Coordinates of C-alpha atoms in Angstrom, one line a residue:
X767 CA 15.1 19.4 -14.5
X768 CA 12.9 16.6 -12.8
X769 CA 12.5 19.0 -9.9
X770 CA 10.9 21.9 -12.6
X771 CA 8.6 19.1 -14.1
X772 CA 7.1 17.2 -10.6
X773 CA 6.6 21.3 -10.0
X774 CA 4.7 21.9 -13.4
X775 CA 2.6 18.4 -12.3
X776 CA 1.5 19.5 -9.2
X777 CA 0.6 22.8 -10.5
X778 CA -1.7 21.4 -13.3
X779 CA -3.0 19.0 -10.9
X780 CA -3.8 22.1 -8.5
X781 CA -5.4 23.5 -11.6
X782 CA -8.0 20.9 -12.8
X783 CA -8.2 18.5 -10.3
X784 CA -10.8 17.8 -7.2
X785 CA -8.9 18.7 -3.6
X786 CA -8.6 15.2 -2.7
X787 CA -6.5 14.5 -5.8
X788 CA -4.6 17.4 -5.2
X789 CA -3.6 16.5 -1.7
X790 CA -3.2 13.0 -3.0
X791 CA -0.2 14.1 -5.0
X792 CA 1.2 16.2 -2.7
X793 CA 2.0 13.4 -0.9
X794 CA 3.2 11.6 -3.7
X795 CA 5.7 14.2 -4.6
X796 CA 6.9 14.2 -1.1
X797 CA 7.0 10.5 -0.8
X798 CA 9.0 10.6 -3.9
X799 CA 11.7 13.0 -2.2
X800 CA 11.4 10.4 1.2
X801 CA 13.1 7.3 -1.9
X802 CA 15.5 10.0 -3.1
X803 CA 16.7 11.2 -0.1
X804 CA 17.5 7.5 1.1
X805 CA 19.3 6.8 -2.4
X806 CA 21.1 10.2 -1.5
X807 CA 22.2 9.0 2.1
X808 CA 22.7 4.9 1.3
X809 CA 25.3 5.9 -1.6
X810 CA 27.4 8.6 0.1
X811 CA 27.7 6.6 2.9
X812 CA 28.6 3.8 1.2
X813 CA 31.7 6.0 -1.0
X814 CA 32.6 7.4 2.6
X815 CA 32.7 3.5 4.0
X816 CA 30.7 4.5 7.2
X817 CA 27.0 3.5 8.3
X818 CA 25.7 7.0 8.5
X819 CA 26.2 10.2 7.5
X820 CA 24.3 12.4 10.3
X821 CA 23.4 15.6 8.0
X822 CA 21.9 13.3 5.1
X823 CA 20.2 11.1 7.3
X824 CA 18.4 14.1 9.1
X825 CA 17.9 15.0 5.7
X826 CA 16.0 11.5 5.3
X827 CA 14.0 12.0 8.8
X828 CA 12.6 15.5 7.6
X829 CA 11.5 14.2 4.2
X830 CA 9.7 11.8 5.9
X831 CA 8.0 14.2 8.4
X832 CA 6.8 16.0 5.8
X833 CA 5.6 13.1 3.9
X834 CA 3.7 12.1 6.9
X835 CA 2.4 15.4 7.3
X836 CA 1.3 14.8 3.8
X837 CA -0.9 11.9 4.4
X838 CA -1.9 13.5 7.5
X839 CA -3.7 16.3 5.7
X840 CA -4.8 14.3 2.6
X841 CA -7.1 11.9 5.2
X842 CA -8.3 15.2 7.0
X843 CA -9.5 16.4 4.4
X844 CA -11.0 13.0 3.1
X845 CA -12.6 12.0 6.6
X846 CA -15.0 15.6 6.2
X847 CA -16.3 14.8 2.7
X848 CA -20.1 13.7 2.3
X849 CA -20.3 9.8 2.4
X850 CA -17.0 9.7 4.3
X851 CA -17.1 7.4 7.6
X852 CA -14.3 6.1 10.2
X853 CA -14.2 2.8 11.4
X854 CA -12.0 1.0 13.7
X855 CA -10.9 -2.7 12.8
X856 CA -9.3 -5.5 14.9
X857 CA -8.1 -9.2 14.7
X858 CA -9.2 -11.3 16.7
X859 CA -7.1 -13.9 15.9
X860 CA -8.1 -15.3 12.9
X861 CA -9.5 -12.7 11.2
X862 CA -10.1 -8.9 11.1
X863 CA -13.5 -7.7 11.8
X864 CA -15.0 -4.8 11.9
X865 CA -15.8 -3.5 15.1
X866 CA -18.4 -0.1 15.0
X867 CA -18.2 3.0 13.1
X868 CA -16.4 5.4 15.7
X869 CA -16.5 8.6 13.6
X870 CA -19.5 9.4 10.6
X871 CA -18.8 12.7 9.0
X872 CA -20.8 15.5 9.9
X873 CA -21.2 15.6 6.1
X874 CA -23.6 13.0 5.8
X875 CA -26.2 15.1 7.3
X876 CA -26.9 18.2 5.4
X877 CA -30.0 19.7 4.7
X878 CA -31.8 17.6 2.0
X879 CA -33.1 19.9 -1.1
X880 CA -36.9 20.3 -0.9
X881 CA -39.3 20.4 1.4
X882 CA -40.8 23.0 3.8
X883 CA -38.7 24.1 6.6
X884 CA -34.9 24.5 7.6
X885 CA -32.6 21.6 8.4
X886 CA -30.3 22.2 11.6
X887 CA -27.2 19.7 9.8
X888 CA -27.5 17.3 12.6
X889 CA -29.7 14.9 11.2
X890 CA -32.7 15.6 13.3
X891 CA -34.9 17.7 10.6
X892 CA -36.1 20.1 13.2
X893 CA -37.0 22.9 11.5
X894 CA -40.3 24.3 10.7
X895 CA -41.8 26.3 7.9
X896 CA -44.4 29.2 8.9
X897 CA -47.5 29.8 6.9
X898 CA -49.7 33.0 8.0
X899 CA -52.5 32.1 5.8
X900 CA -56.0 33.6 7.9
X901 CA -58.2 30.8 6.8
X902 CA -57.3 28.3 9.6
X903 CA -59.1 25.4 8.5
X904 CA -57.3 25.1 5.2
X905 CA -54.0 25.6 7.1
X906 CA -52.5 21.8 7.1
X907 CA -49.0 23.6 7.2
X908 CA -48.1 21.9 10.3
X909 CA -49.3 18.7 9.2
X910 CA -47.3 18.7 5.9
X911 CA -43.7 19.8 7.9
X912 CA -44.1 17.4 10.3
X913 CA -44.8 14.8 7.4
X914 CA -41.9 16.2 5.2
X915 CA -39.5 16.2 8.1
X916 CA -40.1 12.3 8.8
X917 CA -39.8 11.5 5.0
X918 CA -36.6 13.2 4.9
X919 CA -35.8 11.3 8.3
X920 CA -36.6 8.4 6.3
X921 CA -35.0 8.7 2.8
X922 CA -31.8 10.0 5.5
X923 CA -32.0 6.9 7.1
X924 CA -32.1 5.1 4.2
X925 CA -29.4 6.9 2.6
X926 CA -27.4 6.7 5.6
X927 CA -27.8 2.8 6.0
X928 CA -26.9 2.1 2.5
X929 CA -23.8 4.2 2.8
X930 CA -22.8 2.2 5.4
X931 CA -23.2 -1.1 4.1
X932 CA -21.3 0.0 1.0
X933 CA -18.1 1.3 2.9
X934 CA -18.0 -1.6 5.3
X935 CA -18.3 -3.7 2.0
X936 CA -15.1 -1.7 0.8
X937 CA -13.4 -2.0 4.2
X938 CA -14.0 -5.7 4.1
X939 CA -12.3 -6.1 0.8
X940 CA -9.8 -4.0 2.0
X941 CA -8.7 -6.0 4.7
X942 CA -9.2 -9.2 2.7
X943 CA -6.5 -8.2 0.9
X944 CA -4.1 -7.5 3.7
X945 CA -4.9 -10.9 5.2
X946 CA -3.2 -12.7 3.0
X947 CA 0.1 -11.5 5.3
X948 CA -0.6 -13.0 8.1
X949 CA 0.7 -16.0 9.9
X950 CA -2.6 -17.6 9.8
X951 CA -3.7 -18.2 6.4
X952 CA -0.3 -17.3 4.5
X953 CA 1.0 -20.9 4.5
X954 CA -2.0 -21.5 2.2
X955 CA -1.3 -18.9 -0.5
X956 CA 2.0 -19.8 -0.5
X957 CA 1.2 -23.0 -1.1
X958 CA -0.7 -21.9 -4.0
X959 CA 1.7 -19.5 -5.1
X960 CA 4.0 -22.7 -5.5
X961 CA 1.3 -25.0 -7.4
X962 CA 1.0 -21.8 -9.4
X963 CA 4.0 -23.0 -11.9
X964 CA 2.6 -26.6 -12.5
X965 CA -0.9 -25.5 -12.8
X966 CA -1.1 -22.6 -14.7
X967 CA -1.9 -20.7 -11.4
X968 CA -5.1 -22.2 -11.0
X969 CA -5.0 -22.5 -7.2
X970 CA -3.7 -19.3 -6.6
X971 CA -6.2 -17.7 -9.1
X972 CA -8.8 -19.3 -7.5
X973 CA -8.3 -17.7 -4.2
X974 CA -7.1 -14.5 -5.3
X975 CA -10.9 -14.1 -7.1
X976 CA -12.3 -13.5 -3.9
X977 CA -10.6 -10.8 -3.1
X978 CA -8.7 -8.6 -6.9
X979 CA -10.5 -8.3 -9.6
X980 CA -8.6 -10.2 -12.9
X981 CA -6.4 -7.4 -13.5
X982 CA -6.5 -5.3 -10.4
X983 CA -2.8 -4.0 -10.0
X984 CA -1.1 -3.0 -7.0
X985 CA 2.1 -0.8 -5.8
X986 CA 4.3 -1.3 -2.6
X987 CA 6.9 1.0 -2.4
X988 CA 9.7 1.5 -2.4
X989 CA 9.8 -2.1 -3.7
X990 CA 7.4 -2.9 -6.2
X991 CA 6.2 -0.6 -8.9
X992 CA 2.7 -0.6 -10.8
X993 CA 2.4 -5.2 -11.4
X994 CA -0.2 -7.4 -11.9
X995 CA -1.7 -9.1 -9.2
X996 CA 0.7 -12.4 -9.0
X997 CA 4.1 -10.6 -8.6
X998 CA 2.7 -8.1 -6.4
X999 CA 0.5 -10.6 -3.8
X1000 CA 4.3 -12.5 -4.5
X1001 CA 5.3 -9.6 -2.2
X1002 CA 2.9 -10.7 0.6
X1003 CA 4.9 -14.1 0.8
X1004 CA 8.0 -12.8 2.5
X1005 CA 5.6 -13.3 5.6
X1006 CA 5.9 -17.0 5.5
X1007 CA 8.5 -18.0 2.7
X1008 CA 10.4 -20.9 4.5
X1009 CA 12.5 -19.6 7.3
X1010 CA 12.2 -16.0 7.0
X1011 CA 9.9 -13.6 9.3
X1012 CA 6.6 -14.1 10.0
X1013 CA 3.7 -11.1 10.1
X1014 CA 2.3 -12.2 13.9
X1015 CA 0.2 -9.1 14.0
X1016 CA -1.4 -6.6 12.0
X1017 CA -3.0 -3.3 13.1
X1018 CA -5.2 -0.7 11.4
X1019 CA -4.6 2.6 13.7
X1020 CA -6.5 4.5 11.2
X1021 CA -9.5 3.3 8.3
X1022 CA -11.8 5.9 6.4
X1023 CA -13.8 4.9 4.0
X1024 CA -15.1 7.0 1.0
X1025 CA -16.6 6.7 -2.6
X1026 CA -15.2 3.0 -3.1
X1027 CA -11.9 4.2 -1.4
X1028 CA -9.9 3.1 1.8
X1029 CA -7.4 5.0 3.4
X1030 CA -5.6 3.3 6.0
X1031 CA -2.3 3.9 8.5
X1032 CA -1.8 0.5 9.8
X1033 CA 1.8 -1.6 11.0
X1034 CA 3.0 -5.1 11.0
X1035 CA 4.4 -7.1 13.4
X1036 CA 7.0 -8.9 11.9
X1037 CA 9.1 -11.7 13.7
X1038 CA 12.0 -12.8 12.6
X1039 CA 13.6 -16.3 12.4
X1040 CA 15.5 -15.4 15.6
X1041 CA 12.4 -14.2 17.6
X1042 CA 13.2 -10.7 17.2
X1043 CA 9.9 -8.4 16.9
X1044 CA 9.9 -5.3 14.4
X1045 CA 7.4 -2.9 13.7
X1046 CA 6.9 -1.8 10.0
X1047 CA 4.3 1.0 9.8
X1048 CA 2.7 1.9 6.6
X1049 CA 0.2 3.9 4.9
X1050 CA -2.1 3.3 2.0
X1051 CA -5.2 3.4 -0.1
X1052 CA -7.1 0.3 -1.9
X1053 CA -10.1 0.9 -4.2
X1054 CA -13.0 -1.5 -4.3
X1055 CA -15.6 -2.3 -7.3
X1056 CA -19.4 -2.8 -7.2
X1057 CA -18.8 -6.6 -6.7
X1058 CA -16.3 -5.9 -3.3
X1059 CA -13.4 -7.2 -4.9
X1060 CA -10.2 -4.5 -4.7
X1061 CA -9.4 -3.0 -8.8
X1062 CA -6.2 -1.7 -7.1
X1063 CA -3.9 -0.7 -4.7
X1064 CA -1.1 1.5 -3.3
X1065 CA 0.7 1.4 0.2
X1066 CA 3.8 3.0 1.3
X1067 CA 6.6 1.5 4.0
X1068 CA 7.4 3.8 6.2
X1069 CA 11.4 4.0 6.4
X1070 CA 11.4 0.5 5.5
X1071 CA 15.1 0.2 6.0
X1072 CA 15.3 1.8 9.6
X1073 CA 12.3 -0.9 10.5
X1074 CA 14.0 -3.5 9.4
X1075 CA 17.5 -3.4 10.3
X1076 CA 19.4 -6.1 10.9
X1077 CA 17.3 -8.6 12.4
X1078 CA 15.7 -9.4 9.5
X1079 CA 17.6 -9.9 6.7
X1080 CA 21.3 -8.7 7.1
X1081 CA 22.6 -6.4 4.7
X1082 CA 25.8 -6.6 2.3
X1083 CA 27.8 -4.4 3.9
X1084 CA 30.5 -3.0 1.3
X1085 CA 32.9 -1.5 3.8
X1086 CA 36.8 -2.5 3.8
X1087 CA 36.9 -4.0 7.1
X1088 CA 34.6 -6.7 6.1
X1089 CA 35.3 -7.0 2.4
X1090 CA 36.3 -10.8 3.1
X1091 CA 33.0 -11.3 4.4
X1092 CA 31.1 -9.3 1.5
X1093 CA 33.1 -11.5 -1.0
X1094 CA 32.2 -14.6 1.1
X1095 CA 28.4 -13.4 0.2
X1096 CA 28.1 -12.5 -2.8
X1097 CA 30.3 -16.0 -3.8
X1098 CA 27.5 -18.4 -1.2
X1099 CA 24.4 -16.1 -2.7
X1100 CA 25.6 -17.1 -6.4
X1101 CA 25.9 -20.6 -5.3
X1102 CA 22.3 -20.7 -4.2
X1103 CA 21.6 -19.3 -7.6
X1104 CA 22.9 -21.4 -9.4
X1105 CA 21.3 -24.3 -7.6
X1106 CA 18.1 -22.6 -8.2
X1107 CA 18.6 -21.4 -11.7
X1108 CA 20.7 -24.1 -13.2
X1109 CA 22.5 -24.0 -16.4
X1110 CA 21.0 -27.2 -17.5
X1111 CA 17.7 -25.8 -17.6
X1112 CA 18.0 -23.2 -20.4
X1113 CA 14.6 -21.8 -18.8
X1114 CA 15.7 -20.8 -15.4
X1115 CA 19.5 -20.3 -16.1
X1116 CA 21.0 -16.4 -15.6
X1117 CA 24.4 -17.6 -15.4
X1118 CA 27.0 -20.1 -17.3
X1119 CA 29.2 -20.2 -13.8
X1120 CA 29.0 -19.2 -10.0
X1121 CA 32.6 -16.8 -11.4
X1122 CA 30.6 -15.4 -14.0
X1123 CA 27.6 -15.1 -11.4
X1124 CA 30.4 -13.4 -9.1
X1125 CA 31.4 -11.2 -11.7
X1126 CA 28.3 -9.3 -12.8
X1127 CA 27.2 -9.0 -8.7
X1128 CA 30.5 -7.6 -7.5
X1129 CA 30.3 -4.7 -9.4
X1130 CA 27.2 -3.7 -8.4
X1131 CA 26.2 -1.1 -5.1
X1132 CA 24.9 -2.7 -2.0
X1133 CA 21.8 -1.4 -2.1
X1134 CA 19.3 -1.6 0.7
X1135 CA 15.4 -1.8 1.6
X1136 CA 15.2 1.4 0.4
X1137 CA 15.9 1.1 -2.8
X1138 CA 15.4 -2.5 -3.4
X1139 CA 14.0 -1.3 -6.9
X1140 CA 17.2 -1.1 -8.3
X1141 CA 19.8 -2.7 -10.1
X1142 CA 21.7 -3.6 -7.2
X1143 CA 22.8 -6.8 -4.7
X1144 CA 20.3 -5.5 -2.3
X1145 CA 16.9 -6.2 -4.8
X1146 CA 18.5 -9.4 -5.9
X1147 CA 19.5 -11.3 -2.9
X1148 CA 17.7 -9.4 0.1
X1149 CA 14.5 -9.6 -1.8
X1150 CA 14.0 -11.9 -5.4
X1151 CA 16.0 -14.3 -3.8
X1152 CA 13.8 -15.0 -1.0
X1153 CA 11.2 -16.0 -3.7
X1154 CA 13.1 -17.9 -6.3
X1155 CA 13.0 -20.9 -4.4
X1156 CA 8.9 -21.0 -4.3
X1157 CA 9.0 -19.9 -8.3
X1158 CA 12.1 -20.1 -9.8
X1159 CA 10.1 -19.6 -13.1
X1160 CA 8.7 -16.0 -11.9
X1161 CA 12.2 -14.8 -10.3
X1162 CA 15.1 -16.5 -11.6
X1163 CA 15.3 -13.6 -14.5
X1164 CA 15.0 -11.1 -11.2
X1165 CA 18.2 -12.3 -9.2
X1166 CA 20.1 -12.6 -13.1
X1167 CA 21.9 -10.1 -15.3
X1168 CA 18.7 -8.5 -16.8
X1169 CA 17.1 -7.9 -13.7
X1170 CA 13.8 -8.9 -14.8
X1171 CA 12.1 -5.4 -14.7
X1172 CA 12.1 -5.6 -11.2
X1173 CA 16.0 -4.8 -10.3
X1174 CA 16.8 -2.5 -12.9
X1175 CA 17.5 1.4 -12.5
X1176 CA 13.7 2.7 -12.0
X1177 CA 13.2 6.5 -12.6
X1178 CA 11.2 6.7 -9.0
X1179 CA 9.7 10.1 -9.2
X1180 CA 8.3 9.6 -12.3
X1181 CA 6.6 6.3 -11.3
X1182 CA 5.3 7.7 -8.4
X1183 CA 3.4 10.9 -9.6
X1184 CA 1.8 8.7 -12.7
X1185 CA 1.3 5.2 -11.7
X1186 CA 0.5 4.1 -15.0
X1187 CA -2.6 1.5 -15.1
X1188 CA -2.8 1.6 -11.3
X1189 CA -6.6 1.9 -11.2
X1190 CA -7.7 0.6 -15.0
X1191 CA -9.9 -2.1 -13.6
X1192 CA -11.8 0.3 -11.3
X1193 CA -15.6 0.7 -12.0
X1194 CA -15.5 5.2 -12.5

C-alpha cells in the first residue's frame, strides 16, 4: 500500500511540479528504499544470528546505487539552469574558503531580449543587425548595434557579477553551517550547547544567529527527522562530545549553487578515540535567505553503518555467542543512565531502577546506524546517550521509555517524501 501511494506522489509531482523538484523526489523515494532496505537486512540478519546476509545486503548496495544515481541526475540537471554556477571550496585549516568559480553555466549567457542584432550564447554579443536603407547619411545602424551590444555587455556584466556575489553569499552560509563539525571550532559550540541548560541557550543562540535563521529546521538522515535548530546542530556535537571521534577533515568534492540553493557531495574525516580514520560521505542541499543566514537544511549519510563500523562506536551485537557480553551492556549502559538521569531528580528521571532500566532495553532489537530513528538500543545508547551527559535536560527523555520523539517507530517513507516544515523560514 505505501509502495501504490510514494507511486501516486511521484506521479502528481511529475504532474505539477518544475523538473528540479521532480528529480528532487526521485531521489527521495529512492533514498527512502536505501533506509528500508537496511531495516530489511539489519533485522533478518539479526533473527538468523549472523552479521550478513549476502542477497539482502546486495539488495542494500543496489538501492544505494540507484540513489546515487538519483542525486547524480538531480545536480545535472540543476548545474545547466540559468543562474546556476560551480564552485570548488577548500579548508585551509581553519576555515573553508572559497577558492574560484570552476564551472558558470552556459545558461547565464543567453541572448538578452531587445536590441538589434543576434546573440551568439557565449557572452560576447557579436551579432549584428543589417539595415539597407539608401540614404547613407541617416544610416547610424552600425552605430546603434555596436552601442546596444556594449549595453547588453554591460547590464550582462552586471547581471553576471551580482549573481555571483549572491551564490557565493549562499555558499558561504552553507559552509558556515558545516563548520560547526569540525575539530577547530566545535569545542566552542559545545561549550555553548552545555551553558545552553543554565542560560536559557543564550550562548548557543547567540552563535547559531550568524549562521540559521530563528526557526530554520534541518534533517540528517537516517538519524534525525524534520527539528528545530538546537536538537539538530545537537547532532553536529558527536564531533567533539568528550571522548568520542573527532571530524579532522571535511571535503566538498562537489558545490553548485542556484536560486538561494546549495547542492553539495562532500565527506568527513572522522577519527576515532583509537586513532582510527573513517570516511563518511554524504550528500545534501541547504537553502539560504536574503540576509545569508541558512532557513533550512537536508543531507543524507551515505551507508552510514558500513562507514562507521566498528571503530567508532561498537555495536550491541544480539547474537548467542556473546549474549553474556550484550547483557553485560545493556546492564553498564543503564547504569550510566541512571547516573545521568537520576531518580531523585523527578526532571531527568526515565527509570525507578537500573532492573527496571534493564527490563524495558532487553526487549528491544539492536538496532544500528541505520536505523538509529527507531525505538531500539541502537538510537538510545549509540546515539542519545553520547549527548545526555552535555544536556541531560534535552536527552534524558531520548535514552528513556518514551523515547522522546527521537527513538520511537518513525514511518521513514512518509517523512522523507514530505518533510513537513523543512523550508517554512525560507524567503519564496
Amino acid at each position: 500500500m505505501r509502495s501504490i501511494l510514494v507511486c501516486l506522489l511521484i506521479a502528481a509531482v511529475y504532474a505539477k511540479a518544475p523538473m528540479h523538484e521532480v528529480l528532487r523526489a526521485k531521489y527521495d523515494f529512492h533514498l527512502a528504499q536505501v533506509h528500508q532496505a537496511s531495516i530489511d537486512h539489519h533485522n533478518a540478519a539479526q533473527a538468523k544470528g549472523v552479521e550478513k546476509i549476502p542477497e539482502l545486503h546486495a539488495v542494500v548496495a543496489e538501492k544505494e546505487a540507484n540513489a546515487q544515481d538519483a542525486w547524480k541526475e538531480y545536480t545535472d540537471h540543476v548545474r545547466k539552469l540559468p543562474g546556476a554556477t560551480e564552485h570548488e571550496v577548500s579548508h585551509n585549516g581553519k576555515e573553508f574558503v572559497i577558492n574560484h568559480l570552476t564551472k558558470p553555466s552556459a545558461a547565464l549567457f543567453k541572448p538578452m531580449d531587445g536590441g538589434h542584432g543576434n546573440g551568439n550564447g557565449n557572452g560576447n554579443g557579436n551579432g549584428h543587425g543589417n539595415d539597407h536603407d539608401d540614404d547613407d547619411d541617416d544610416d547610424h545602424d552600425d552605430d546603434d548595434d555596436d552601442d546596444n551590444n556594449g549595453n547588453r555587455l554591460k547590464r550582462l556584466g552586471r547581471l553576471y557579477e551580482q549573481l555571483l556575489v549572491n551564490n557565493t553569499r549562499t555558499i558561504n552560509a552553507a559552509v558556515r553551517l558545516y563548520n560547526i563539525a569540525n575539530d577547530t571550532v566545535c569545542d566552542a559550540y559545545m561549550n555553548a550547547l552545555r551553558q545552553g541548560r543554565f542560560d536559557g541557550e543564550a550562548a548557543i543562540n547567540a552563535m547559531l544567529n550568524v549562521i540559521l535563521t530563528p526557526n530554520a529546521k534541518g534533517t540528517i538522515q537516517p538519524n534525525f527527522h524534520v527539528r528545530p535548530r538546537i536538537p539538530i546542530v545537537s547532532y553536529f556535537m558527536l564531533a567533539c562530545a568528550g571522548n568520542s571521534s573527532r571530524v579532522v577533515k571535511e571535503t566538498f568534492t562537489s558545490v553548485i549553487a542556484w536560486n538561494n540553493r546549495v547542492m553539495y557531495n562532500m565527506y568527513f574525516t572522522l577519527r576515532a578515540a583509537n586513532g582510527v580514520d573513517r570516511l563518511l560521505t554524504h550528500v545534501g542541499e541547504a537553502r539560504v535567505n536574503p540576509d545569508g543566514r541558512v532557513c533550512g537544511f537536508k543531507a543524507n549519510f551515505q551507508r552510514l553503518g558500513f562507514g562507521l563500523g566498528d571503530a567508532v562506536l561498537p555495536p550491541i551485537a544480539n547474537f548467542d555467542a556473546v549474549k553474556i557480553s550484550q547483557n553485560n551492556t545493556i546492564v553498564a549502559r543503564c547504569q550510566t543512565i541512571q547516573q545521568i538521569c537520576p531518580v531523585t531528580d523527578p526532571t531527568l528521571k526515565q527509570f525507578d531502577s537500573v532492573d527496571a532500566c534493564y527490563n524495558y532495553f532487553s526487549t528491544l532489537p539492536n538496532g544500528g546506524w541505520e536505523r538509529s530513528d527507531q525505538r531500539d538500543r541502537g538510537c538510545a545508547f549509540n546515539l542519545h546517550l553520547q549527548f545526555a551527559p552535555h544536556r541531560p535536560d534535552l536527552h534524558c527523555v531520548h535514552v528513556g521509555p518514551t523515547g522522546g520523539g527521537f527513538c520511537v517507530p518513525n514511518a521513514y517513507n512518509d517523512i522523507v517524501l514530505s518533510d513537513p516544515g523543512l523550508w517554512t523560514d525560507c524567503v519564496a
